Amino acid sequence: LEKFNESQIDVNSLLYATGQVALISVSNKNDEIIFANKTFLDIAGYEEKELIGQKHEAIKADEQDYNVFEHLYQTIREGKIWRGEIKNKAKDGSLYWVDISVVPVKNKEGITERYLWVGFFITSRKEYEEKQEQVIAELTEKKKELRKFELALYGTNDHVVMTDGEGKIMYANPAVENITGYKIEEILGKDFYSEELWGGLMSREFYDRLWKKIKGEKKSFSGTIQNKRKDGSKYYALSTISPILGKKGEVEFYVIIERDITEEKKIERSKTEFVSLASHQLRTPLSTINWYTEMLIAGDAGEINQDQRMYLGEIYAGSQRMVSLVDDLLDISRFELGKFTIKLKKVNITALIYGVLEGQKKMISDKKIQFLSTVGNNIPTIEIDENLLRMVLENLTSNAVKYTMVGGKIELDVFYDKEQDNVKFKISDNGLGIPKSEQKNIFKKMFRAYNVKEADTEGTGLGLYIAKSIVDRFSGEIKMESEENKGTTFSVSLPIKAKIKDLEEEI
Ligand code: ADP
């Protein structure tokens, strides 16, 4: 094989070959460019005449600092080769990186006459490196943030768990140990939704609804869930589960925050038990008062005069109000304690509505109210507890009558929504309406809006709370639309087939 050494390489061919990939230029002692090859011109975007006479540092990128050039010039002035990476600016303003060697070319006397600049285009590598650096910087920043976050979570009494998009537990704070009795190591990597961990005490429907909301609709869930601790004891958790979405809208992870509200629940329960007991006890003396007042009014104890009749009338009306209040309280406490046995049956809506309106007939005619009711003729029977549904409808219609002026108008529409397979009740009046600022409270226990209090109407603020509890229990929906002094519409929809929601079990 023929041996070949560097000195035998033809300089022109070498230059040509190198020039295909390298940016080559030659400058004089003052670093004024006297030659630039095509690759250089192409990349820098300049015409030859624009570059000739310029210094190399004139085409550097603004952010490329001068120190590099100072070092470069100093090195080559000493007759040494300089090598380094420089960021330049092309004519169109775009930036590019070159890996450059600058070689002083000496004459026979050993004096430097020119400089040979050979550069390689390394922009994509540099951009990749820059991006990499940026990512690392961001990650470091995020890590610092996370650390702060972790410290904050460490101390709270709320149970905080994070899972990946599939529900696999990635993080749990110490409160999880306190509340659930599991060691953090025991639950890391487990499926958050596995019944093995939390006992699966809620109904299948509940878990399905929860799952649909957070995974299907990718929305947050908030509510009370009953769970089991490691030792088997039960607890109530006020729980918020939030999906955190990634750039493409996929669930990246879930954050679950739970507060143990078992103690609060116990207190609430004993309060309700007290109300239940008290209302029960109040009924007997109230009946006695009613009974004897009726007897006095009827003259059973002798003739009474006009004034006495009037006063007894007031006592009687007052005790009637008390009876209805006590009944409402008793209903509520029974409902909250789950002592209301639900008797499901197929209910004929037309007959039920008829019965409800019969009860309101006197008030409606006393107030000269125009009452229109339209009950669709295709309404199937609905499976529900008839007494509870009656309570809902009685509450809504009696409110409409109560809060509508003399000569007002009320409409009751009942129709079947085939698509949703539910029955909708709509009760509209043109009465007092509910002030906007009060509307959010309307279903709260004992709430009465200021306008009805001013209008001196009687009421306990319990009716709508009861109605909503009942509708919720049967997986229905109750909505209100109202404008003050214009009127109010309540709509209730209930599924044809009974779907009873969980009522939390006793602990
Ligand atoms: P009550 O009628 O005994 O006060 P409810 O719970 O039935 O209690 O109603 C709560 C409050 O909601 C009422 O006090 C009233 O302010 C408002 N409200 C309910 N229905 C109507 C209606 N049809 N028109 C105007 N306000 C209403």
Coordinates of C-alpha atoms and ligand atoms in Angstrom, one line a residue:
L1 CA 0.0 0.0 0.0
E2 CA 1.3 3.4 -1.0
K3 CA 2.3 5.6 2.0
F4 CA 1.0 9.1 2.0
N5 CA 1.8 12.0 4.4
E6 CA 0.3 15.3 5.1
S7 CA 2.8 17.3 3.1
Q8 CA 1.7 15.5 -0.1
I9 CA -1.9 16.7 0.2
D10 CA -2.7 19.2 -2.5
V11 CA -3.5 22.4 -0.7
N12 CA -6.0 23.7 -3.2
S13 CA -8.1 20.5 -3.1
L14 CA -7.9 20.4 0.6
L15 CA -9.2 24.0 0.8
Y16 CA -11.9 23.2 -1.7
A17 CA -13.1 20.2 0.3
T18 CA -12.9 22.0 3.6
G19 CA -14.7 25.0 2.2
Q20 CA -17.7 22.9 1.4
V21 CA -18.5 22.5 5.1
A22 CA -16.4 25.2 6.8
L23 CA -16.7 29.0 6.9
I24 CA -13.3 30.1 5.8
S25 CA -12.0 33.7 5.8
V26 CA -8.7 35.4 5.7
S27 CA -7.9 38.7 7.4
N28 CA -5.0 41.1 7.5
K29 CA -2.9 42.2 10.5
N30 CA -5.7 44.5 11.6
D31 CA -8.2 41.7 11.2
E32 CA -9.8 43.3 8.2
I33 CA -11.4 40.6 6.1
I34 CA -9.7 40.2 2.7
F35 CA -11.3 36.9 1.7
A36 CA -14.5 35.0 2.7
N37 CA -15.6 31.7 1.1
K38 CA -19.1 30.9 -0.2
T39 CA -20.1 28.9 2.9
F40 CA -19.3 31.9 5.1
L41 CA -21.2 34.3 2.8
D42 CA -24.2 31.9 2.6
I43 CA -24.4 31.5 6.3
A44 CA -23.8 35.2 7.2
G45 CA -26.1 36.3 4.4
Y46 CA -23.7 39.0 3.2
E47 CA -22.4 39.7 -0.3
E48 CA -18.7 39.5 -0.6
K49 CA -18.2 43.2 -1.0
E50 CA -20.1 43.9 2.2
L51 CA -17.8 41.7 4.2
I52 CA -14.5 42.7 2.7
G53 CA -12.8 45.3 4.9
Q54 CA -14.9 44.5 8.0
K55 CA -13.5 43.1 11.2
H56 CA -14.7 39.7 12.4
E57 CA -16.0 41.2 15.6
A58 CA -18.3 43.5 13.6
I59 CA -20.6 40.5 12.8
K60 CA -20.8 39.1 16.3
A61 CA -24.1 38.7 18.0
D62 CA -25.0 41.5 20.4
E63 CA -25.0 39.2 23.4
Q64 CA -21.6 37.7 22.5
D65 CA -19.3 39.6 24.9
Y66 CA -16.2 41.4 23.8
N67 CA -13.9 39.6 26.3
V68 CA -13.9 36.6 23.9
F69 CA -12.6 38.8 21.1
E70 CA -10.1 40.5 23.4
H71 CA -8.7 37.1 24.3
L72 CA -8.8 36.0 20.7
Y73 CA -6.9 39.0 19.4
Q74 CA -4.4 38.8 22.2
T75 CA -3.7 35.2 21.5
I76 CA -3.3 35.5 17.8
R77 CA -1.1 38.6 18.1
E78 CA 1.2 36.5 20.1
G79 CA 1.4 34.2 17.1
K80 CA -0.7 31.5 18.8
I81 CA -3.7 29.6 17.5
W82 CA -7.1 30.5 19.1
R83 CA -9.9 28.2 19.2
G84 CA -13.4 28.8 20.6
E85 CA -17.1 29.1 20.0
I86 CA -18.6 32.4 18.9
K87 CA -22.1 33.6 18.4
N88 CA -22.6 35.7 15.3
K89 CA -25.4 37.7 13.7
A90 CA -26.3 37.2 10.1
K91 CA -27.4 40.1 7.9
D92 CA -31.1 39.2 8.4
G93 CA -30.6 39.4 12.2
S94 CA -30.7 35.7 12.8
L95 CA -28.1 34.3 15.1
Y96 CA -25.7 31.4 14.5
W97 CA -22.9 29.7 16.3
V98 CA -19.5 28.8 14.9
D99 CA -16.7 26.7 16.3
I100 CA -13.7 28.7 15.1
S101 CA -10.0 28.3 14.8
V102 CA -7.9 31.3 14.0
V103 CA -4.5 30.5 12.7
P104 CA -1.8 33.3 12.3
V105 CA 0.0 32.8 9.0
K106 CA 3.6 33.9 9.1
N107 CA 5.9 35.0 6.3
K108 CA 9.4 33.7 5.8
E109 CA 10.8 36.1 8.5
G110 CA 8.4 34.6 11.0
I111 CA 6.2 37.7 11.1
T112 CA 2.5 37.3 11.1
E113 CA 1.0 38.8 8.0
R114 CA -2.5 37.4 7.9
Y115 CA -4.9 35.3 9.9
L116 CA -6.8 32.3 8.6
W117 CA -10.2 31.8 10.1
V118 CA -11.8 28.4 9.8
G119 CA -15.2 27.9 11.4
F120 CA -17.8 25.1 11.6
F121 CA -21.5 25.8 11.9
I122 CA -22.7 24.4 15.3
T123 CA -25.9 26.3 15.8
S124 CA -28.2 23.3 16.2
R125 CA -25.9 21.7 18.8
K126 CA -25.7 25.1 20.7
E127 CA -29.4 25.6 20.6
Y128 CA -29.9 22.1 22.0
E129 CA -27.4 22.8 24.7
E130 CA -29.0 26.2 25.5
K131 CA -32.4 24.5 25.7
Q132 CA -31.0 21.8 27.9
E133 CA -29.6 24.4 30.2
Q134 CA -32.9 26.3 30.3
V135 CA -34.8 23.0 31.1
I136 CA -32.3 22.3 33.9
A137 CA -32.7 25.8 35.2
E138 CA -36.5 25.5 35.1
L139 CA -36.4 22.1 36.8
T140 CA -34.2 23.4 39.5
E141 CA -36.6 26.3 40.0
K142 CA -39.6 23.9 40.1
K143 CA -37.8 21.7 42.5
K144 CA -37.3 24.6 44.8
E145 CA -41.0 25.5 44.5
L146 CA -41.9 21.9 45.1
R147 CA -39.8 21.8 48.2
K148 CA -41.6 24.8 49.6
F149 CA -44.9 23.2 48.7
E150 CA -43.8 20.0 50.4
L151 CA -42.8 21.8 53.5
A152 CA -46.2 23.5 53.6
L153 CA -48.0 20.2 53.2
Y154 CA -45.8 18.5 55.7
G155 CA -47.3 20.4 58.6
T156 CA -51.0 20.5 57.8
N157 CA -53.7 18.4 59.4
D158 CA -55.3 17.9 56.1
H159 CA -54.6 14.7 54.3
V160 CA -52.9 15.4 51.0
V161 CA -52.3 12.8 48.4
M162 CA -51.1 13.1 44.8
T163 CA -51.5 10.4 42.2
D164 CA -50.5 10.1 38.6
G165 CA -53.1 10.3 35.9
E166 CA -54.1 6.7 36.5
G167 CA -54.6 7.2 40.2
K168 CA -51.4 5.6 41.4
I169 CA -50.2 7.3 44.6
M170 CA -47.0 9.2 44.2
Y171 CA -47.1 11.4 47.3
A172 CA -48.8 11.4 50.7
N173 CA -48.1 13.8 53.6
P174 CA -47.8 12.8 57.2
A175 CA -51.5 13.7 57.9
V176 CA -52.4 10.7 55.8
E177 CA -50.7 8.4 58.4
N178 CA -52.6 10.1 61.2
I179 CA -56.0 9.9 59.5
T180 CA -55.9 6.6 57.8
G181 CA -53.5 4.7 60.0
Y182 CA -51.5 3.5 57.0
K183 CA -47.7 4.2 56.9
I184 CA -46.8 6.4 53.9
E185 CA -44.6 3.5 52.5
E186 CA -47.6 1.2 52.6
I187 CA -49.7 3.3 50.3
L188 CA -47.1 4.7 47.9
G189 CA -47.6 3.1 44.5
K190 CA -51.0 1.8 45.4
D191 CA -54.1 2.6 43.4
F192 CA -55.9 5.5 45.1
Y193 CA -59.3 4.3 44.1
S194 CA -58.8 0.7 45.2
E195 CA -61.4 -0.3 47.7
E196 CA -58.7 -2.2 49.6
L197 CA -57.3 1.1 50.8
W198 CA -60.4 3.0 51.8
G199 CA -62.9 0.3 52.5
G200 CA -65.4 0.9 49.6
L201 CA -68.1 2.0 52.0
M202 CA -70.0 4.2 49.6
S203 CA -72.4 2.8 47.0
R204 CA -71.2 1.6 43.6
E205 CA -73.2 4.5 42.0
F206 CA -71.3 7.0 44.2
Y207 CA -67.9 5.7 43.0
D208 CA -69.1 5.6 39.4
R209 CA -70.3 9.2 39.6
L210 CA -67.1 10.3 41.3
W211 CA -65.0 8.6 38.7
K212 CA -67.0 9.9 35.8
K213 CA -66.6 13.5 37.1
I214 CA -62.9 13.5 37.7
K215 CA -61.8 11.2 34.9
G216 CA -64.5 11.5 32.3
E217 CA -65.3 15.2 32.6
K218 CA -61.9 16.1 34.2
K219 CA -63.6 18.3 36.8
S220 CA -63.0 18.6 40.5
F221 CA -65.1 16.7 43.0
S222 CA -66.0 17.9 46.4
G223 CA -68.0 16.1 48.9
T224 CA -68.2 14.0 52.1
I225 CA -67.0 10.4 51.7
Q226 CA -67.0 7.7 54.3
N227 CA -63.8 5.7 54.5
K228 CA -62.3 2.9 56.6
R229 CA -59.0 3.3 58.5
K230 CA -56.4 0.5 58.5
D231 CA -57.8 -0.7 61.8
G232 CA -61.3 -1.0 60.3
S233 CA -62.9 2.0 62.1
K234 CA -64.9 4.3 59.9
Y235 CA -64.4 8.0 59.4
Y236 CA -65.9 10.9 57.4
A237 CA -63.7 12.9 55.1
L238 CA -64.6 16.2 53.5
S239 CA -62.8 15.5 50.3
T240 CA -61.7 17.5 47.2
I241 CA -60.2 15.7 44.3
S242 CA -58.8 17.9 41.5
P243 CA -57.4 16.6 38.2
I244 CA -54.4 18.6 37.1
L245 CA -54.4 18.8 33.3
G246 CA -51.3 18.7 31.1
K247 CA -50.8 20.7 27.9
K248 CA -52.8 18.3 25.7
G249 CA -55.7 18.4 28.2
E250 CA -54.9 14.9 29.6
V251 CA -55.0 14.3 33.3
E252 CA -51.4 14.6 34.4
F253 CA -52.1 14.0 38.1
Y254 CA -54.7 14.2 40.8
V255 CA -54.5 16.2 44.0
I256 CA -56.6 14.8 46.8
I257 CA -57.2 16.9 49.9
E258 CA -59.2 15.4 52.7
R259 CA -60.2 16.6 56.1
D260 CA -61.3 14.3 58.8
I261 CA -64.7 15.6 59.9
T262 CA -65.8 12.6 62.0
E263 CA -65.8 14.6 65.2
E264 CA -67.8 17.5 63.6
K265 CA -70.2 14.9 62.2
K266 CA -70.7 13.4 65.7
I267 CA -71.5 16.8 67.1
E268 CA -73.8 17.7 64.3
R269 CA -75.5 14.4 64.8
S270 CA -76.1 14.9 68.5
K271 CA -77.5 18.3 67.8
T272 CA -79.9 16.8 65.3
E273 CA -80.8 14.1 67.8
F274 CA -81.5 16.7 70.3
V275 CA -83.8 18.6 67.9
S276 CA -85.5 15.4 67.1
L277 CA -86.1 14.6 70.7
A278 CA -87.2 18.1 71.6
S279 CA -89.7 18.4 68.7
H280 CA -91.0 15.0 69.6
Q281 CA -91.5 16.0 73.2
L282 CA -93.0 19.4 72.2
R283 CA -95.8 17.7 70.3
T284 CA -97.7 16.4 73.3
P285 CA -98.0 19.7 75.2
L286 CA -98.8 21.5 71.9
S287 CA -101.7 19.1 71.3
T288 CA -102.9 19.9 74.8
I289 CA -102.8 23.6 74.1
N290 CA -104.6 23.2 70.8
W291 CA -107.2 20.9 72.2
Y292 CA -108.1 23.1 75.2
T293 CA -108.1 26.3 73.1
E294 CA -110.5 24.7 70.7
M295 CA -112.7 23.7 73.6
L296 CA -112.7 27.2 75.1
I297 CA -113.5 28.7 71.7
A298 CA -116.4 26.2 71.3
G299 CA -117.8 27.4 74.6
D300 CA -117.3 24.1 76.3
A301 CA -116.4 26.0 79.5
G302 CA -119.1 28.6 79.3
E303 CA -119.9 31.6 77.1
I304 CA -117.0 33.8 76.1
N305 CA -117.2 37.4 75.0
Q306 CA -115.9 39.0 71.8
D307 CA -112.5 40.0 73.2
Q308 CA -111.9 36.6 74.7
R309 CA -112.8 35.0 71.4
M310 CA -110.3 37.2 69.6
Y311 CA -107.5 36.5 72.0
L312 CA -108.2 32.8 72.0
G313 CA -108.1 32.9 68.2
E314 CA -104.6 34.4 68.3
I315 CA -103.5 31.7 70.8
Y316 CA -104.9 29.0 68.5
A317 CA -103.3 30.4 65.4
G318 CA -100.0 30.8 67.2
S319 CA -100.0 27.2 68.4
Q320 CA -100.9 26.0 65.0
R321 CA -97.8 27.7 63.6
M322 CA -95.8 26.1 66.4
V323 CA -97.2 22.7 65.4
S324 CA -96.2 23.2 61.8
L325 CA -92.7 24.4 62.8
V326 CA -92.2 21.4 65.2
D327 CA -93.4 19.1 62.4
D328 CA -90.9 20.6 60.0
L329 CA -88.1 20.3 62.5
L330 CA -89.1 16.7 63.2
D331 CA -89.1 15.9 59.5
I332 CA -85.7 17.5 59.0
S333 CA -84.1 15.7 61.9
R334 CA -85.5 12.4 60.9
F335 CA -84.3 13.0 57.4
E336 CA -80.8 13.9 58.5
L337 CA -80.6 11.0 60.8
G338 CA -81.7 8.7 58.1
K339 CA -84.7 7.6 60.1
F340 CA -87.2 8.4 57.4
T341 CA -88.0 5.0 55.9
I342 CA -88.4 5.5 52.2
K343 CA -91.4 3.7 50.8
L344 CA -91.0 3.4 47.1
K345 CA -94.0 3.0 44.9
K346 CA -95.2 3.9 41.4
V347 CA -96.9 7.3 41.8
N348 CA -99.5 8.7 39.4
I349 CA -98.6 12.3 39.0
T350 CA -102.0 13.6 37.9
A351 CA -103.7 12.3 41.0
L352 CA -100.9 13.6 43.2
I353 CA -101.1 17.1 41.8
Y354 CA -104.8 17.1 42.2
G355 CA -104.4 16.3 45.9
V356 CA -101.8 19.0 46.4
L357 CA -104.0 21.7 44.8
E358 CA -107.0 20.6 46.8
G359 CA -105.0 21.5 49.9
Q360 CA -104.2 25.0 48.6
K361 CA -107.7 25.7 47.2
K362 CA -108.8 27.9 50.0
M363 CA -105.7 30.1 50.0
I364 CA -105.8 30.4 46.2
S365 CA -109.4 31.6 46.2
D366 CA -109.0 33.8 49.2
K367 CA -106.2 35.6 47.4
K368 CA -108.1 35.6 44.1
I369 CA -105.1 34.0 42.4
Q370 CA -105.4 32.8 38.9
F371 CA -104.0 29.2 39.0
L372 CA -103.2 27.4 35.8
S373 CA -102.0 23.9 35.8
T374 CA -100.9 21.9 32.8
V375 CA -100.1 18.2 33.3
G376 CA -98.9 16.5 30.2
N377 CA -101.0 13.5 29.2
N378 CA -98.0 11.2 28.5
I379 CA -96.5 11.3 31.9
P380 CA -95.5 7.9 33.1
T381 CA -95.8 6.9 36.7
I382 CA -92.7 7.7 38.7
E383 CA -91.1 5.5 41.2
I384 CA -90.7 7.5 44.4
D385 CA -91.9 7.9 48.0
E386 CA -95.3 9.5 47.5
N387 CA -95.4 11.4 50.8
L388 CA -91.9 12.9 50.2
L389 CA -92.8 14.0 46.7
R390 CA -96.0 15.5 48.0
M391 CA -94.0 17.5 50.5
V392 CA -91.8 18.9 47.8
L393 CA -94.8 20.0 45.7
E394 CA -96.7 21.3 48.6
N395 CA -93.8 23.4 49.7
L396 CA -93.3 24.9 46.2
T397 CA -97.0 25.6 45.5
S398 CA -97.7 27.0 48.9
N399 CA -94.7 29.3 48.7
A400 CA -95.9 30.5 45.3
V401 CA -99.3 31.2 46.8
K402 CA -97.9 32.8 49.9
Y403 CA -95.4 35.1 48.1
T404 CA -97.8 36.2 45.3
M405 CA -100.0 39.3 45.8
V406 CA -103.8 39.2 45.7
G407 CA -104.9 38.8 42.1
G408 CA -101.6 37.3 41.1
K409 CA -101.0 34.4 38.7
I410 CA -99.4 31.0 39.2
E411 CA -98.6 28.4 36.6
L412 CA -97.8 24.8 37.3
D413 CA -96.5 22.7 34.4
V414 CA -95.6 19.1 34.5
F415 CA -94.0 17.3 31.6
Y416 CA -92.1 14.2 30.7
D417 CA -88.6 14.6 29.3
K418 CA -88.2 11.5 27.2
E419 CA -84.5 12.0 26.4
Q420 CA -83.5 12.3 30.1
D421 CA -86.2 9.9 31.2
N422 CA -87.4 12.2 33.9
V423 CA -90.4 14.2 34.9
K424 CA -90.1 18.0 35.2
F425 CA -92.3 20.2 37.5
K426 CA -92.3 23.9 36.9
I427 CA -94.0 26.3 39.2
S428 CA -93.9 30.0 38.2
D429 CA -95.5 32.9 40.0
N430 CA -95.5 36.7 39.4
G431 CA -95.1 37.5 43.1
L432 CA -92.5 39.1 45.3
G433 CA -89.5 37.4 43.8
I434 CA -86.2 36.7 45.5
P435 CA -83.6 39.5 45.7
K436 CA -80.5 38.6 43.6
S437 CA -78.2 38.9 46.6
E438 CA -80.2 36.4 48.6
Q439 CA -80.6 33.8 45.9
K440 CA -77.6 31.7 46.8
N441 CA -78.9 31.1 50.3
I442 CA -82.4 30.1 49.4
F443 CA -82.0 26.4 50.0
K444 CA -80.3 26.9 53.4
K445 CA -81.9 25.8 56.6
M446 CA -84.0 28.6 58.2
F447 CA -83.2 31.2 55.6
R448 CA -85.9 33.8 54.7
A449 CA -85.2 36.6 52.3
Y450 CA -85.5 40.2 53.6
N451 CA -88.2 41.2 51.2
V452 CA -90.6 38.5 52.4
K453 CA -89.8 39.4 56.0
E454 CA -90.6 43.0 55.2
A455 CA -93.9 41.9 53.6
D456 CA -94.8 40.4 57.0
T457 CA -95.4 36.9 55.7
E458 CA -95.2 33.9 58.0
G459 CA -92.7 31.3 57.5
T460 CA -89.9 29.2 59.0
G461 CA -87.4 29.0 56.1
L462 CA -87.4 25.2 56.4
G463 CA -89.6 24.3 53.4
L464 CA -87.1 24.7 50.6
Y465 CA -84.4 23.0 52.6
I466 CA -86.7 20.0 53.1
A467 CA -87.7 20.1 49.4
K468 CA -84.0 20.1 48.3
S469 CA -83.0 17.4 50.7
I470 CA -85.8 15.2 49.3
V471 CA -85.0 16.0 45.6
D472 CA -81.3 15.4 46.2
R473 CA -82.0 12.1 47.9
F474 CA -83.8 10.9 44.8
S475 CA -81.0 12.0 42.5
G476 CA -83.1 14.8 41.1
E477 CA -82.5 18.5 40.6
I478 CA -84.1 21.6 41.9
K479 CA -83.5 25.0 40.4
M480 CA -84.7 28.5 40.9
E481 CA -84.9 31.6 38.8
S482 CA -86.2 34.8 40.2
E483 CA -86.4 38.5 39.8
E484 CA -87.5 40.7 42.6
N485 CA -91.0 42.1 42.1
K486 CA -91.4 40.1 38.9
G487 CA -91.8 36.6 40.1
T488 CA -90.1 33.2 40.7
T489 CA -89.9 29.9 38.9
F490 CA -88.9 26.7 40.7
S491 CA -88.1 23.7 38.5
V492 CA -87.7 20.2 39.8
S493 CA -86.7 17.2 37.8
L494 CA -86.9 13.6 39.0
P495 CA -85.9 10.4 37.4
I496 CA -88.7 8.0 36.5
K497 CA -86.9 5.1 38.1
A498 CA -85.9 5.7 41.7
K499 CA -82.2 6.3 42.2
I500 CA -81.6 6.8 45.9
K501 CA -78.4 8.5 46.9
D502 CA -76.3 7.5 49.8
L503 CA -77.1 8.9 53.2
E504 CA -74.1 8.6 55.3
E505 CA -74.1 5.6 57.6
E506 CA -73.8 5.8 61.3
I507 CA -70.3 5.6 62.6
Ligands
ADP1 P1 -90.7 29.9 54.3 O1 -91.6 30.0 53.2 O2 -91.3 29.2 55.5 O3 -90.0 31.2 54.7 P2 -89.1 28.3 52.6 O4 -87.9 27.4 52.9 O5 -90.2 27.6 51.9 O6 -89.5 29.0 53.9 O7 -88.6 29.5 51.7 C1 -87.4 30.2 52.1 C2 -87.4 31.6 51.5 O8 -87.3 31.5 50.1 C3 -88.7 32.3 51.8 O9 -88.7 32.9 53.1 C4 -88.7 33.4 50.7 O10 -87.7 34.4 51.1 C5 -88.1 32.6 49.5 N1 -89.1 32.1 48.6 C6 -89.4 30.8 48.5 N2 -90.3 30.7 47.5 C7 -90.6 31.9 47.0 C8 -91.4 32.4 46.0 N3 -92.2 31.6 45.3 N4 -91.4 33.8 45.8 C9 -90.6 34.6 46.5 N5 -89.8 34.1 47.5 C10 -89.8 32.8 47.8

